[in-house]
């Protein structure tokens, strides 16, 4: 079953947003990556078998502060 991972990421510029989306897209098992929130400061990743904690660690290393908000099941039908 697919999971929806919502993370808050401190993105100061367009380059940081691009890097965050690129990191999310390169993760194995990901089917969708996008930005949410009023200020587009939340990254949404949907996929199967995605390691949420590992993804947050990679975002912290490459982009800056990142915090895992929620992991929920998504109905794919």
CSV table of C-alpha atoms in Angstrom, one decimal:
chain,number,residue,atom,x,y,z
A,1,UNK,CA,0.0,0.0,0.0
A,2,UNK,CA,1.2,3.5,-0.9
A,3,UNK,CA,2.2,5.9,1.8
A,4,UNK,CA,1.9,9.7,1.8
A,5,UNK,CA,4.8,11.4,3.6
A,6,UNK,CA,4.5,15.0,4.6
A,7,UNK,CA,7.6,16.9,5.6
A,8,UNK,CA,8.2,20.5,6.6
A,9,UNK,CA,11.5,21.8,5.0
A,10,UNK,CA,13.2,25.1,5.5
A,11,UNK,CA,13.5,26.3,1.9
A,12,UNK,CA,14.9,29.8,1.6
A,13,UNK,CA,15.1,30.1,-2.2
A,14,UNK,CA,14.1,28.5,-5.5
A,15,UNK,CA,17.3,26.5,-5.6
A,16,UNK,CA,16.5,24.9,-2.3
A,17,UNK,CA,13.0,24.0,-3.5
A,18,UNK,CA,14.4,22.4,-6.6
A,19,UNK,CA,17.0,20.5,-4.6
A,20,UNK,CA,14.2,19.2,-2.2
A,21,UNK,CA,12.0,18.0,-5.1
A,22,UNK,CA,15.0,16.4,-6.8
A,23,UNK,CA,16.0,14.5,-3.7
A,24,UNK,CA,12.4,13.3,-3.3
A,25,UNK,CA,12.2,12.2,-6.9
A,26,UNK,CA,15.4,10.2,-6.8
A,27,UNK,CA,14.2,8.1,-3.9
A,28,UNK,CA,13.2,4.5,-4.9
A,29,UNK,CA,9.5,3.7,-4.9
A,30,UNK,CA,8.3,7.3,-5.2
A,31,UNK,CA,5.4,8.0,-7.6
A,32,UNK,CA,4.6,11.6,-6.8
A,33,UNK,CA,6.6,14.6,-5.3
A,34,UNK,CA,5.1,18.0,-4.7
A,35,UNK,CA,5.0,21.1,-2.6
A,36,UNK,CA,2.1,22.0,-0.2
A,37,UNK,CA,1.3,24.6,2.4
A,38,UNK,CA,0.5,28.2,2.3
A,39,UNK,CA,4.2,29.2,1.8
A,40,UNK,CA,5.1,26.1,-0.3
A,41,UNK,CA,7.3,24.9,2.6
A,42,UNK,CA,6.0,21.4,2.9
A,43,UNK,CA,7.2,18.5,0.7
A,44,UNK,CA,4.8,15.7,-0.1
A,45,UNK,CA,6.1,12.3,-1.3
A,46,UNK,CA,3.8,9.5,-2.3
A,47,UNK,CA,5.1,6.0,-3.0
A,48,UNK,CA,5.5,2.4,-1.9
A,49,UNK,CA,8.4,1.2,0.3
A,50,UNK,CA,9.8,4.7,0.9
A,51,UNK,CA,11.9,5.1,4.0
A,52,UNK,CA,10.5,8.3,5.5
A,53,UNK,CA,13.3,8.7,8.1
A,54,UNK,CA,16.0,8.2,5.5
A,55,UNK,CA,14.4,10.8,3.2
A,56,UNK,CA,14.3,13.4,6.0
A,57,UNK,CA,18.0,12.7,6.8
A,58,UNK,CA,18.9,13.3,3.1
A,59,UNK,CA,16.9,16.5,3.0
A,60,UNK,CA,18.6,17.8,6.2
A,61,UNK,CA,22.0,17.0,4.7
A,62,UNK,CA,21.4,18.7,1.4
A,63,UNK,CA,18.8,21.4,2.0
A,64,UNK,CA,18.6,22.3,5.6
A,65,UNK,CA,16.2,21.9,8.5
A,66,UNK,CA,13.6,19.2,7.7
A,67,UNK,CA,10.9,17.7,10.0
A,68,UNK,CA,8.6,14.8,9.4
A,69,UNK,CA,5.0,15.8,10.0
A,70,UNK,CA,3.0,12.7,9.1
A,71,UNK,CA,3.0,9.4,7.3
A,72,UNK,CA,-0.4,8.1,6.2
A,73,UNK,CA,-1.8,5.4,4.0
A,74,UNK,CA,-3.1,6.4,0.6
A,75,UNK,CA,-5.9,4.5,-1.3
A,76,UNK,CA,-4.6,3.9,-4.8
A,77,UNK,CA,-7.9,2.8,-6.4
